């Protein structure tokens, strides 16, 4: 290969290399305190206890990433950018709440914020700073042996009002629509996004409920269906497992 050909190959390859490494967005992060350093069960996503303990309590409140609730359940790698103090991997945190800080994209639980440091001394320093410069990127959520589940929200009232939360949405997927099968009309009827990750309807079908939901991810938009997703005698607070695993 001649000198000119080698030079041309380098010119062609460099943009690809730069693009593949340019995956993080710079921002700032702070933390919130709780008695046990976990999340809060009253977060804006409506997850309840799941939102407090998922990912061992490595959870976050966000503002612009909240996206009117569509961002609930998204996972992000967050790492601070003070070389003497910061771990190379940072923390993988799940969005479970809405919160605005001082020009921050993340308000991390104390348990998640502690993962930013590379030693106990550095972690103490970062907590003393209160707000730190970070870089972040969306990453796939990973749940060991966890299929998708539907939780009947505590605000539901059998049989006239049904609200649900979809949990363990793995991969880099967002739930953008949920529909229930209306047998008497032979059609799918949409649920309303009540708030956060909570979907509801004031006239749920009688009998066991077939459900489908729209997933937005790396493969684009697709519909997935769960037959008999919720039994006819559903109960408030109950969790119903499916055989569906997203990735």
PDB file of C-alpha atoms in Angstrom:
ATOM      1  CA  UNK A   1       0.000   0.000   0.000  1.00  0.00           C
ATOM      2  CA  UNK A   2       1.401   3.391  -0.937  1.00  0.00           C
ATOM      3  CA  UNK A   3       1.864   6.376   1.358  1.00  0.00           C
ATOM      4  CA  UNK A   4      -1.149   8.166  -0.133  1.00  0.00           C
ATOM      5  CA  UNK A   5      -3.362   5.092   0.376  1.00  0.00           C
ATOM      6  CA  UNK A   6      -2.281   4.779   4.024  1.00  0.00           C
ATOM      7  CA  UNK A   7      -2.996   8.476   4.616  1.00  0.00           C
ATOM      8  CA  UNK A   8      -6.435   8.123   3.001  1.00  0.00           C
ATOM      9  CA  UNK A   9      -7.260   5.133   5.212  1.00  0.00           C
ATOM     10  CA  UNK A  10      -6.402   7.147   8.329  1.00  0.00           C
ATOM     11  CA  UNK A  11      -8.642  10.018   7.207  1.00  0.00           C
ATOM     12  CA  UNK A  12     -11.542   7.615   6.653  1.00  0.00           C
ATOM     13  CA  UNK A  13     -11.128   5.829   9.993  1.00  0.00           C
ATOM     14  CA  UNK A  14     -10.642   8.821  12.283  1.00  0.00           C
ATOM     15  CA  UNK A  15     -14.229  10.167  12.151  1.00  0.00           C
ATOM     16  CA  UNK A  16     -15.581   6.707  13.006  1.00  0.00           C
ATOM     17  CA  UNK A  17     -13.245   6.397  15.977  1.00  0.00           C
ATOM     18  CA  UNK A  18     -14.181   9.848  17.274  1.00  0.00           C
ATOM     19  CA  UNK A  19     -17.897   9.143  16.897  1.00  0.00           C
ATOM     20  CA  UNK A  20     -17.712   5.809  18.737  1.00  0.00           C
ATOM     21  CA  UNK A  21     -16.049   7.429  21.766  1.00  0.00           C
ATOM     22  CA  UNK A  22     -18.268  10.521  21.922  1.00  0.00           C
ATOM     23  CA  UNK A  23     -21.110   8.933  23.882  1.00  0.00           C
ATOM     24  CA  UNK A  24     -21.189  10.872  27.166  1.00  0.00           C
ATOM     25  CA  UNK A  25     -22.968  14.154  27.888  1.00  0.00           C
ATOM     26  CA  UNK A  26     -21.486  16.577  30.388  1.00  0.00           C
ATOM     27  CA  UNK A  27     -23.633  17.922  33.217  1.00  0.00           C
ATOM     28  CA  UNK A  28     -23.804  18.180  37.007  1.00  0.00           C
ATOM     29  CA  UNK A  29     -25.193  15.981  39.764  1.00  0.00           C
ATOM     30  CA  UNK A  30     -26.102  16.302  43.401  1.00  0.00           C
ATOM     31  CA  UNK A  31     -27.733  13.978  45.948  1.00  0.00           C
ATOM     32  CA  UNK A  32     -30.627  13.738  48.348  1.00  0.00           C
ATOM     33  CA  UNK A  33     -30.598  12.187  51.775  1.00  0.00           C
ATOM     34  CA  UNK A  34     -32.811   9.465  53.201  1.00  0.00           C
ATOM     35  CA  UNK A  35     -32.727   7.529  56.444  1.00  0.00           C
ATOM     36  CA  UNK A  36     -31.243   4.393  54.892  1.00  0.00           C
ATOM     37  CA  UNK A  37     -29.648   5.966  51.763  1.00  0.00           C
ATOM     38  CA  UNK A  38     -32.124   4.183  49.466  1.00  0.00           C
ATOM     39  CA  UNK A  39     -34.624   5.915  47.211  1.00  0.00           C
ATOM     40  CA  UNK A  40     -38.056   7.193  48.145  1.00  0.00           C
ATOM     41  CA  UNK A  41     -41.323   5.230  47.763  1.00  0.00           C
ATOM     42  CA  UNK A  42     -43.179   8.465  46.940  1.00  0.00           C
ATOM     43  CA  UNK A  43     -41.254   9.333  43.765  1.00  0.00           C
ATOM     44  CA  UNK A  44     -42.958  11.057  40.829  1.00  0.00           C
ATOM     45  CA  UNK A  45     -42.761   7.910  38.688  1.00  0.00           C
ATOM     46  CA  UNK A  46     -45.257   6.128  40.951  1.00  0.00           C
ATOM     47  CA  UNK A  47     -43.101   3.049  41.494  1.00  0.00           C
ATOM     48  CA  UNK A  48     -43.641   2.827  45.242  1.00  0.00           C
ATOM     49  CA  UNK A  49     -41.331   0.428  47.080  1.00  0.00           C
ATOM     50  CA  UNK A  50     -39.851  -0.756  43.770  1.00  0.00           C
ATOM     51  CA  UNK A  51     -38.588   2.790  43.193  1.00  0.00           C
ATOM     52  CA  UNK A  52     -36.918   2.808  46.604  1.00  0.00           C
ATOM     53  CA  UNK A  53     -34.931  -0.433  46.347  1.00  0.00           C
ATOM     54  CA  UNK A  54     -34.459  -1.231  42.624  1.00  0.00           C
ATOM     55  CA  UNK A  55     -30.782  -1.544  41.685  1.00  0.00           C
ATOM     56  CA  UNK A  56     -29.997  -1.734  45.407  1.00  0.00           C
ATOM     57  CA  UNK A  57     -31.308   1.789  45.836  1.00  0.00           C
ATOM     58  CA  UNK A  58     -29.049   3.277  43.159  1.00  0.00           C
ATOM     59  CA  UNK A  59     -31.762   5.574  41.858  1.00  0.00           C
ATOM     60  CA  UNK A  60     -32.066   9.146  40.653  1.00  0.00           C
ATOM     61  CA  UNK A  61     -34.444  12.032  40.208  1.00  0.00           C
ATOM     62  CA  UNK A  62     -34.147  13.909  36.907  1.00  0.00           C
ATOM     63  CA  UNK A  63     -35.700  16.955  35.264  1.00  0.00           C
ATOM     64  CA  UNK A  64     -35.277  17.189  31.486  1.00  0.00           C
ATOM     65  CA  UNK A  65     -34.675  13.424  31.220  1.00  0.00           C
ATOM     66  CA  UNK A  66     -38.036  12.807  32.894  1.00  0.00           C
ATOM     67  CA  UNK A  67     -39.841  13.527  29.604  1.00  0.00           C
ATOM     68  CA  UNK A  68     -43.315  13.761  31.134  1.00  0.00           C
ATOM     69  CA  UNK A  69     -42.867  10.313  32.671  1.00  0.00           C
ATOM     70  CA  UNK A  70     -41.583   8.488  29.583  1.00  0.00           C
ATOM     71  CA  UNK A  71     -38.075   8.626  31.075  1.00  0.00           C
ATOM     72  CA  UNK A  72     -39.136   6.723  34.196  1.00  0.00           C
ATOM     73  CA  UNK A  73     -37.225   3.457  34.482  1.00  0.00           C
ATOM     74  CA  UNK A  74     -34.395   4.541  32.192  1.00  0.00           C
ATOM     75  CA  UNK A  75     -30.887   3.550  33.292  1.00  0.00           C
ATOM     76  CA  UNK A  76     -27.832   5.795  33.063  1.00  0.00           C
ATOM     77  CA  UNK A  77     -24.146   5.487  33.720  1.00  0.00           C
ATOM     78  CA  UNK A  78     -23.061   8.550  35.670  1.00  0.00           C
ATOM     79  CA  UNK A  79     -19.460   9.311  36.548  1.00  0.00           C
ATOM     80  CA  UNK A  80     -17.907  12.433  38.003  1.00  0.00           C
ATOM     81  CA  UNK A  81     -15.027  14.235  36.324  1.00  0.00           C
ATOM     82  CA  UNK A  82     -12.602  15.070  39.136  1.00  0.00           C
ATOM     83  CA  UNK A  83      -9.731  12.634  38.362  1.00  0.00           C
ATOM     84  CA  UNK A  84      -8.249  12.464  41.875  1.00  0.00           C
ATOM     85  CA  UNK A  85     -11.578  11.462  43.422  1.00  0.00           C
ATOM     86  CA  UNK A  86     -13.745   9.715  40.833  1.00  0.00           C
ATOM     87  CA  UNK A  87     -14.122   6.036  40.046  1.00  0.00           C
ATOM     88  CA  UNK A  88     -13.707   5.102  36.388  1.00  0.00           C
ATOM     89  CA  UNK A  89     -17.099   3.378  36.112  1.00  0.00           C
ATOM     90  CA  UNK A  90     -19.159   5.656  38.335  1.00  0.00           C
ATOM     91  CA  UNK A  91     -22.647   4.381  39.019  1.00  0.00           C
ATOM     92  CA  UNK A  92     -25.503   2.843  37.050  1.00  0.00           C
ATOM     93  CA  UNK A  93     -28.692   4.463  38.330  1.00  0.00           C
ATOM     94  CA  UNK A  94     -32.388   4.080  37.509  1.00  0.00           C
ATOM     95  CA  UNK A  95     -34.729   7.050  37.055  1.00  0.00           C
ATOM     96  CA  UNK A  96     -37.517   6.804  39.627  1.00  0.00           C
ATOM     97  CA  UNK A  97     -38.376  10.427  40.411  1.00  0.00           C
ATOM     98  CA  UNK A  98     -38.555  13.997  39.137  1.00  0.00           C
ATOM     99  CA  UNK A  99     -36.361  16.664  40.674  1.00  0.00           C
ATOM    100  CA  UNK A 100     -34.682  19.946  39.758  1.00  0.00           C
ATOM    101  CA  UNK A 101     -31.304  20.975  41.150  1.00  0.00           C
ATOM    102  CA  UNK A 102     -28.706  23.678  40.534  1.00  0.00           C
ATOM    103  CA  UNK A 103     -28.164  23.117  36.778  1.00  0.00           C
ATOM    104  CA  UNK A 104     -28.114  19.371  37.429  1.00  0.00           C
ATOM    105  CA  UNK A 105     -29.396  16.495  35.336  1.00  0.00           C
ATOM    106  CA  UNK A 106     -29.255  14.035  38.233  1.00  0.00           C
ATOM    107  CA  UNK A 107     -30.223  14.145  41.882  1.00  0.00           C
ATOM    108  CA  UNK A 108     -28.884  10.801  43.045  1.00  0.00           C
ATOM    109  CA  UNK A 109     -29.791   8.841  46.138  1.00  0.00           C
ATOM    110  CA  UNK A 110     -27.000   8.909  48.710  1.00  0.00           C
ATOM    111  CA  UNK A 111     -26.272   5.260  47.950  1.00  0.00           C
ATOM    112  CA  UNK A 112     -25.824   6.050  44.248  1.00  0.00           C
ATOM    113  CA  UNK A 113     -23.826   9.240  44.832  1.00  0.00           C
ATOM    114  CA  UNK A 114     -21.377   7.334  47.043  1.00  0.00           C
ATOM    115  CA  UNK A 115     -20.476   5.115  44.059  1.00  0.00           C
ATOM    116  CA  UNK A 116     -18.952   8.113  42.250  1.00  0.00           C
ATOM    117  CA  UNK A 117     -15.908   8.140  44.530  1.00  0.00           C
ATOM    118  CA  UNK A 118     -12.899   5.844  44.180  1.00  0.00           C
ATOM    119  CA  UNK A 119     -12.177   5.555  47.917  1.00  0.00           C
ATOM    120  CA  UNK A 120     -13.877   6.356  51.232  1.00  0.00           C
ATOM    121  CA  UNK A 121     -11.838   9.570  51.493  1.00  0.00           C
ATOM    122  CA  UNK A 122     -12.755  10.645  47.969  1.00  0.00           C
ATOM    123  CA  UNK A 123     -16.412   9.801  48.574  1.00  0.00           C
ATOM    124  CA  UNK A 124     -16.414  12.023  51.667  1.00  0.00           C
ATOM    125  CA  UNK A 125     -14.890  14.814  49.589  1.00  0.00           C
ATOM    126  CA  UNK A 126     -17.579  14.506  46.915  1.00  0.00           C
ATOM    127  CA  UNK A 127     -20.317  14.627  49.548  1.00  0.00           C
ATOM    128  CA  UNK A 128     -18.700  17.774  50.944  1.00  0.00           C
ATOM    129  CA  UNK A 129     -18.796  19.352  47.472  1.00  0.00           C
ATOM    130  CA  UNK A 130     -22.551  18.741  47.325  1.00  0.00           C
ATOM    131  CA  UNK A 131     -22.711  19.269  43.549  1.00  0.00           C
ATOM    132  CA  UNK A 132     -20.171  17.752  41.154  1.00  0.00           C
ATOM    133  CA  UNK A 133     -19.431  17.882  37.453  1.00  0.00           C
ATOM    134  CA  UNK A 134     -20.333  14.635  35.711  1.00  0.00           C
ATOM    135  CA  UNK A 135     -20.733  12.949  32.378  1.00  0.00           C
ATOM    136  CA  UNK A 136     -23.541  10.509  31.680  1.00  0.00           C
ATOM    137  CA  UNK A 137     -24.968   8.212  29.024  1.00  0.00           C
ATOM    138  CA  UNK A 138     -28.032   6.014  28.626  1.00  0.00           C
ATOM    139  CA  UNK A 139     -27.233   2.336  29.204  1.00  0.00           C
ATOM    140  CA  UNK A 140     -29.354  -0.833  29.107  1.00  0.00           C
ATOM    141  CA  UNK A 141     -31.183  -1.730  32.313  1.00  0.00           C
ATOM    142  CA  UNK A 142     -30.229  -5.206  33.478  1.00  0.00           C
ATOM    143  CA  UNK A 143     -32.310  -7.302  35.843  1.00  0.00           C
ATOM    144  CA  UNK A 144     -31.213 -10.821  36.752  1.00  0.00           C
ATOM    145  CA  UNK A 145     -33.965 -13.362  36.060  1.00  0.00           C
ATOM    146  CA  UNK A 146     -36.634 -10.658  36.075  1.00  0.00           C
ATOM    147  CA  UNK A 147     -39.516 -10.834  33.620  1.00  0.00           C
ATOM    148  CA  UNK A 148     -41.760  -7.870  32.990  1.00  0.00           C
ATOM    149  CA  UNK A 149     -44.433  -7.487  35.679  1.00  0.00           C
ATOM    150  CA  UNK A 150     -47.590  -5.434  35.976  1.00  0.00           C
ATOM    151  CA  UNK A 151     -48.307  -3.936  39.369  1.00  0.00           C
ATOM    152  CA  UNK A 152     -51.821  -2.779  40.205  1.00  0.00           C
ATOM    153  CA  UNK A 153     -51.265   0.659  41.674  1.00  0.00           C
ATOM    154  CA  UNK A 154     -52.474   1.371  45.217  1.00  0.00           C
ATOM    155  CA  UNK A 155     -54.882   4.045  43.931  1.00  0.00           C
ATOM    156  CA  UNK A 156     -56.866   1.420  41.979  1.00  0.00           C
ATOM    157  CA  UNK A 157     -60.415   0.621  43.075  1.00  0.00           C
ATOM    158  CA  UNK A 158     -61.901  -2.688  41.976  1.00  0.00           C
ATOM    159  CA  UNK A 159     -63.776  -3.001  39.674  1.00  0.00           C
ATOM    160  CA  UNK A 160     -64.294   0.547  38.385  1.00  0.00           C
ATOM    161  CA  UNK A 161     -60.832   2.124  38.304  1.00  0.00           C
ATOM    162  CA  UNK A 162     -57.587   0.405  37.308  1.00  0.00           C
ATOM    163  CA  UNK A 163     -54.116   1.933  37.406  1.00  0.00           C
ATOM    164  CA  UNK A 164     -50.979  -0.052  36.617  1.00  0.00           C
ATOM    165  CA  UNK A 165     -47.213   0.340  36.653  1.00  0.00           C
ATOM    166  CA  UNK A 166     -44.975  -1.741  34.387  1.00  0.00           C
ATOM    167  CA  UNK A 167     -41.787  -2.839  36.167  1.00  0.00           C
ATOM    168  CA  UNK A 168     -38.473  -4.438  35.120  1.00  0.00           C
ATOM    169  CA  UNK A 169     -38.307  -2.822  31.688  1.00  0.00           C
ATOM    170  CA  UNK A 170     -34.870  -4.054  30.641  1.00  0.00           C
ATOM    171  CA  UNK A 171     -32.626  -2.797  27.856  1.00  0.00           C
ATOM    172  CA  UNK A 172     -32.828   0.785  26.595  1.00  0.00           C
ATOM    173  CA  UNK A 173     -36.587   0.719  26.159  1.00  0.00           C
ATOM    174  CA  UNK A 174     -39.348   3.205  26.962  1.00  0.00           C
ATOM    175  CA  UNK A 175     -43.033   2.330  27.315  1.00  0.00           C
ATOM    176  CA  UNK A 176     -44.858   4.918  25.213  1.00  0.00           C
ATOM    177  CA  UNK A 177     -48.432   3.535  25.081  1.00  0.00           C
ATOM    178  CA  UNK A 178     -50.558   0.908  26.834  1.00  0.00           C
ATOM    179  CA  UNK A 179     -53.839  -0.569  25.571  1.00  0.00           C
ATOM    180  CA  UNK A 180     -56.425  -3.013  26.928  1.00  0.00           C
ATOM    181  CA  UNK A 181     -58.515  -5.386  24.815  1.00  0.00           C
ATOM    182  CA  UNK A 182     -62.221  -4.520  24.938  1.00  0.00           C
ATOM    183  CA  UNK A 183     -63.969  -7.791  24.130  1.00  0.00           C
ATOM    184  CA  UNK A 184     -67.485  -6.363  23.692  1.00  0.00           C
ATOM    185  CA  UNK A 185     -66.252  -3.841  21.119  1.00  0.00           C
ATOM    186  CA  UNK A 186     -63.591  -6.142  19.638  1.00  0.00           C
ATOM    187  CA  UNK A 187     -60.976  -3.410  19.772  1.00  0.00           C
ATOM    188  CA  UNK A 188     -57.983  -2.147  21.702  1.00  0.00           C
ATOM    189  CA  UNK A 189     -58.622   0.831  23.958  1.00  0.00           C
ATOM    190  CA  UNK A 190     -55.804   3.067  25.175  1.00  0.00           C
ATOM    191  CA  UNK A 191     -54.977   3.728  28.809  1.00  0.00           C
ATOM    192  CA  UNK A 192     -54.100   7.232  29.959  1.00  0.00           C
ATOM    193  CA  UNK A 193     -50.693   8.109  31.348  1.00  0.00           C
ATOM    194  CA  UNK A 194     -51.906   9.384  34.694  1.00  0.00           C
ATOM    195  CA  UNK A 195     -48.455  10.529  35.809  1.00  0.00           C
ATOM    196  CA  UNK A 196     -44.919   9.205  35.688  1.00  0.00           C
ATOM    197  CA  UNK A 197     -45.021   5.500  34.851  1.00  0.00           C
ATOM    198  CA  UNK A 198     -48.637   5.083  36.017  1.00  0.00           C
ATOM    199  CA  UNK A 199     -51.268   4.210  33.380  1.00  0.00           C
ATOM    200  CA  UNK A 200     -54.984   4.176  34.214  1.00  0.00           C
ATOM    201  CA  UNK A 201     -58.540   3.714  32.972  1.00  0.00           C
ATOM    202  CA  UNK A 202     -61.879   4.518  34.579  1.00  0.00           C
ATOM    203  CA  UNK A 203     -63.650   1.638  32.823  1.00  0.00           C
ATOM    204  CA  UNK A 204     -61.490  -1.499  32.863  1.00  0.00           C
ATOM    205  CA  UNK A 205     -62.816  -4.572  31.009  1.00  0.00           C
ATOM    206  CA  UNK A 206     -64.523  -7.298  33.021  1.00  0.00           C
ATOM    207  CA  UNK A 207     -62.911 -10.709  33.103  1.00  0.00           C
ATOM    208  CA  UNK A 208     -59.203 -11.357  32.684  1.00  0.00           C
ATOM    209  CA  UNK A 209     -57.461  -8.531  30.873  1.00  0.00           C
ATOM    210  CA  UNK A 210     -55.341  -8.806  27.742  1.00  0.00           C
ATOM    211  CA  UNK A 211     -52.875  -5.976  27.417  1.00  0.00           C
ATOM    212  CA  UNK A 212     -50.481  -4.674  24.827  1.00  0.00           C
ATOM    213  CA  UNK A 213     -47.876  -1.960  25.151  1.00  0.00           C
ATOM    214  CA  UNK A 214     -45.776   0.040  22.752  1.00  0.00           C
ATOM    215  CA  UNK A 215     -42.029  -0.120  23.249  1.00  0.00           C
ATOM    216  CA  UNK A 216     -39.643   2.506  21.930  1.00  0.00           C
ATOM    217  CA  UNK A 217     -36.040   1.303  21.791  1.00  0.00           C
ATOM    218  CA  UNK A 218     -33.022   0.756  19.603  1.00  0.00           C
ATOM    219  CA  UNK A 219     -35.154  -1.359  17.238  1.00  0.00           C
ATOM    220  CA  UNK A 220     -37.687   1.456  16.820  1.00  0.00           C
ATOM    221  CA  UNK A 221     -41.354   1.204  17.813  1.00  0.00           C
ATOM    222  CA  UNK A 222     -42.985  -2.154  18.366  1.00  0.00           C
ATOM    223  CA  UNK A 223     -46.068  -3.534  20.102  1.00  0.00           C
ATOM    224  CA  UNK A 224     -45.862  -6.408  22.557  1.00  0.00           C
ATOM    225  CA  UNK A 225     -48.880  -8.300  23.857  1.00  0.00           C
ATOM    226  CA  UNK A 226     -49.540 -10.017  27.169  1.00  0.00           C
ATOM    227  CA  UNK A 227     -52.554 -12.355  27.187  1.00  0.00           C
ATOM    228  CA  UNK A 228     -54.408 -12.675  30.513  1.00  0.00           C
ATOM    229  CA  UNK A 229     -51.970 -10.141  31.918  1.00  0.00           C
ATOM    230  CA  UNK A 230     -54.267  -9.235  34.798  1.00  0.00           C
ATOM    231  CA  UNK A 231     -56.828 -11.675  36.263  1.00  0.00           C
ATOM    232  CA  UNK A 232     -60.532 -10.902  36.512  1.00  0.00           C
ATOM    233  CA  UNK A 233     -60.367 -10.662  40.317  1.00  0.00           C
ATOM    234  CA  UNK A 234     -57.369  -8.324  40.354  1.00  0.00           C
ATOM    235  CA  UNK A 235     -56.426  -6.759  43.660  1.00  0.00           C
ATOM    236  CA  UNK A 236     -54.994  -3.374  44.572  1.00  0.00           C
ATOM    237  CA  UNK A 237     -51.265  -3.588  45.172  1.00  0.00           C
ATOM    238  CA  UNK A 238     -50.910  -7.014  43.543  1.00  0.00           C
ATOM    239  CA  UNK A 239     -48.048  -7.781  41.148  1.00  0.00           C
ATOM    240  CA  UNK A 240     -48.688 -10.030  38.151  1.00  0.00           C
ATOM    241  CA  UNK A 241     -45.721 -11.590  36.357  1.00  0.00           C
ATOM    242  CA  UNK A 242     -45.469 -12.147  32.621  1.00  0.00           C
ATOM    243  CA  UNK A 243     -43.275 -14.374  30.470  1.00  0.00           C
ATOM    244  CA  UNK A 244     -41.927 -11.286  28.667  1.00  0.00           C
ATOM    245  CA  UNK A 245     -38.309 -10.212  28.907  1.00  0.00           C
ATOM    246  CA  UNK A 246     -37.154  -7.059  27.138  1.00  0.00           C
ATOM    247  CA  UNK A 247     -33.541  -6.534  26.164  1.00  0.00           C
TER     248      UNK A 247
END
